[in-house]
Amino acid sequence: MTMKLQIKNISGILNESITLSEGVNVIRAPNAIGKTSTINSLKVVTLPEKDLKNHPEFLNDNTNDGSVSVDDENINDDRKIRRYGKELAVIGNPLFDSNGKSELLFAEPDNEIIHETIKGNSIEPFIERFSNVAIYQKINDDGIEPAIKRLKAFYDEGSEAVTKLKSKEKEIENAKSEREKLSKEREKTKPLVEKARAQIKNSGIIQEKNKNKNELIGDISRLSQGLKGKQKQKPLLESELKDAEKQRDEHIKNKSKIQAEQESLSKEKGKYEALQEDLDKQVSKLDDNIATLEQVSRNVDWASTKDCPVCGRPITSSVKNNWHKHLETERKQANAELLKTENRIKEIDNRINDIEDELNKINEIQENINNCNKDLTIIEKQIKFNTKDIEAKTELVNKLKKEIEELEKKSKIDPVLLKAWHEQGTLDENIGELDGRIKELKESYDEISEKAKGLSVLKRKIEFLQKIKEDIKRIITEMKNGVKNKFNSRIKEVYPLLNFKNFDEVFINDSYRIEVVRKGKQQELNRLSTSERVTLGVIVMLAGKEEYLPDFPFFVLDEVTTAYDPTRFKKIIDYISQKTKTKYVIVTAFSPTGDKIKIEKSI
Amino acid sequence: MKNENTQTSDNENVTFIQTLVKKSKESKVTSDVVLEMLEEKIK
């Protein structure tokens, strides 16, 4: 069984055919002859587009198009790459399906497992990516955490209101009890005041004026309380305004840059949309051509008819088949281009949306500033108006006091009774003032209680989201541990089969570091030689391949051989070729001489 | 009874998380999306 690779314009290879046979394939050559290019060719037919597009070096520097075709018992197809700005465009799906786990197939120094193991680091980022936990992490970081933060801010505001509410309740209670005390004292003055009233001329008028005066005193008290509140609120609003302006200025620095990007993206989108339209037409035309060809095929007996019924030229079945194949290939390429264009449009749309979010944020801040300014103007007006109102009402109170005094002077009255009359007047003034204060306190109480409403709902929401956050954390841990455990149970199976005598046990520990047991003692990576670490990295990769991709046809060992001791290295190669379903073990090896790649069966 | 309640609550959490995962495949899950879902759930 063999696998033939036809490589065109991949890295250093311009046009070469390489045949791999079942078992071990040692690609031997001096440097810069094409060992890595061959491995890159295998990557071209295996890696998903997202992993290929950032590797422009996979394409030969002197060309814009390259391809790798594979011919073996299951596959007879090719995959093309094309230069696309600083990236690569890939036409077609991978020919070998690694189910997104291609990291387990290419053992080379750049491979994350090997790289981190050599450095003695944890392989947690790899396990995280491999466990597909990113989606949960993103939901938590972009959605849950900020939502909890926002709810907590609302909750704190509400809690503050509840505290204020309690103190307002106390204030109202105190004012009411003081009022009751004053009312009792007033009751005591009543009999003497009754007598005084009988002696005073115009007592009705005086009583009326006193009533008006006391009501005005109540109003003044209420207004003064309100004024105090507004005077307190003003500096807070001014500080909020200052903060918002600062925030806006910071965002505005980037505004023109972002707008320029938005404009350029819109232009780019327009170009891609035009391209999309062209490609749509091209695909539809190819569809029509294929349909016509199929229709003609159905109506023509290819064995007996040698002329095309449409154009009248001689035509054979094989010409028809080639024509069909050519049209299908063209359609496949056009569809791939179309998909790529659609993806780019999606990417542009996403970025444009992000930019719009950013610009909207500036608008939101500006709106906040406008609202703050409005509130400040209103408060300033209210302060001015209340101050004037208080002044006018105080003037009126003083005028009434004078008028009452004049009227009292005109009445000859017993001094004892007059004293009681005045005492009652003072008490009435104080009661009026308290009434005004109680009224203002109640108004303020109602205002605050609005803010406190819904606090219990907010609390439930926060508690619910905190549980969700914990659940997501648990899911992430379980997923990571699940992957870790799968790797560990495979390592347990694979390691004894390698016939190494170095370690009693190899495993990934709870911190996602590779650890070994040697002579009954647990040892972390920093106690091991580089050669041993590379070996362990490869063992973890092999265990992963056996767990997730047991039927995948090849495994590559590129440039890691130099760090191995040859006996251990041979054992690994023997294990893969003899005890796994991997058909092709591909190993690169340096040769000091020669000008061509040689494929050998042993190291 | 307590167990049943816990079970119901766990199921609710799972459904909520599943909806978030589904939404995240369509677009970015922001705090606005979470709060909107929460608004329907807790009134």
PDB file of C-alpha atoms in Angstrom, chain A residues 135-136 138-139 142-144 146-148 150-151 154 354 457 460-462 464-465 467-468 471-472 474-475, chain B residues 9-10 12-14 16-17 20-22 24-26 28-35 38-39 41-43:
ATOM      1  CA  ILE A 135     -16.895  28.961  24.316  1.00  0.00           C
ATOM      2  CA  TYR A 136     -17.800  28.631  28.018  1.00  0.00           C
ATOM      3  CA  LYS A 138     -16.059  33.518  26.585  1.00  0.00           C
ATOM      4  CA  ILE A 139     -19.680  33.353  27.768  1.00  0.00           C
ATOM      5  CA  ASP A 142     -18.090  38.619  28.014  1.00  0.00           C
ATOM      6  CA  GLY A 143     -21.579  37.914  29.372  1.00  0.00           C
ATOM      7  CA  ILE A 144     -21.934  36.565  32.906  1.00  0.00           C
ATOM      8  CA  PRO A 146     -20.083  41.934  33.311  1.00  0.00           C
ATOM      9  CA  ALA A 147     -23.799  41.197  33.908  1.00  0.00           C
ATOM     10  CA  ILE A 148     -23.105  40.367  37.582  1.00  0.00           C
ATOM     11  CA  ARG A 150     -23.864  45.655  36.443  1.00  0.00           C
ATOM     12  CA  LEU A 151     -26.492  44.029  38.651  1.00  0.00           C
ATOM     13  CA  PHE A 154     -27.785  48.518  40.731  1.00  0.00           C
ATOM     14  CA  ASP A 354     -17.588  46.225  16.968  1.00  0.00           C
ATOM     15  CA  VAL A 457     -35.467  40.727  42.394  1.00  0.00           C
ATOM     16  CA  ARG A 460     -32.264  36.795  43.120  1.00  0.00           C
ATOM     17  CA  LYS A 461     -30.819  37.660  39.713  1.00  0.00           C
ATOM     18  CA  ILE A 462     -27.316  38.074  41.148  1.00  0.00           C
ATOM     19  CA  PHE A 464     -28.833  33.002  39.941  1.00  0.00           C
ATOM     20  CA  LEU A 465     -25.981  34.329  37.809  1.00  0.00           C
ATOM     21  CA  LYS A 467     -24.723  29.885  40.390  1.00  0.00           C
ATOM     22  CA  ILE A 468     -24.451  29.927  36.588  1.00  0.00           C
ATOM     23  CA  ASP A 471     -21.703  25.865  37.003  1.00  0.00           C
ATOM     24  CA  ILE A 472     -19.704  27.172  34.033  1.00  0.00           C
ATOM     25  CA  ARG A 474     -17.446  23.394  37.061  1.00  0.00           C
ATOM     26  CA  ILE A 475     -18.231  22.474  33.424  1.00  0.00           C
TER      27      ILE A 475
ATOM     28  CA  SER B   9     -32.911  24.434  39.908  1.00  0.00           C
ATOM     29  CA  ASP B  10     -30.017  22.474  38.361  1.00  0.00           C
ATOM     30  CA  GLU B  12     -32.949  25.460  34.985  1.00  0.00           C
ATOM     31  CA  ASN B  13     -29.256  26.326  35.175  1.00  0.00           C
ATOM     32  CA  VAL B  14     -28.393  23.738  32.527  1.00  0.00           C
ATOM     33  CA  PHE B  16     -29.883  28.637  30.773  1.00  0.00           C
ATOM     34  CA  ILE B  17     -26.286  27.656  29.982  1.00  0.00           C
ATOM     35  CA  LEU B  20     -26.177  30.851  26.157  1.00  0.00           C
ATOM     36  CA  VAL B  21     -24.022  28.348  24.259  1.00  0.00           C
ATOM     37  CA  LYS B  22     -26.540  28.320  21.407  1.00  0.00           C
ATOM     38  CA  SER B  24     -22.859  32.350  21.420  1.00  0.00           C
ATOM     39  CA  LYS B  25     -22.680  30.373  18.184  1.00  0.00           C
ATOM     40  CA  GLU B  26     -24.790  33.052  16.466  1.00  0.00           C
ATOM     41  CA  LYS B  28     -21.205  37.470  20.906  1.00  0.00           C
ATOM     42  CA  VAL B  29     -22.889  36.909  24.274  1.00  0.00           C
ATOM     43  CA  THR B  30     -22.680  40.261  26.051  1.00  0.00           C
ATOM     44  CA  SER B  31     -24.012  41.343  29.441  1.00  0.00           C
ATOM     45  CA  ASP B  32     -27.025  42.849  27.595  1.00  0.00           C
ATOM     46  CA  VAL B  33     -27.889  39.399  26.210  1.00  0.00           C
ATOM     47  CA  VAL B  34     -27.532  37.802  29.664  1.00  0.00           C
ATOM     48  CA  LEU B  35     -29.623  40.497  31.379  1.00  0.00           C
ATOM     49  CA  LEU B  38     -32.610  37.031  33.009  1.00  0.00           C
ATOM     50  CA  GLU B  39     -35.418  39.576  32.654  1.00  0.00           C
ATOM     51  CA  LYS B  41     -36.623  34.375  33.814  1.00  0.00           C
ATOM     52  CA  ILE B  42     -36.752  36.362  37.074  1.00  0.00           C
ATOM     53  CA  LYS B  43     -39.478  38.973  37.442  1.00  0.00           C
TER      54      LYS B  43
END
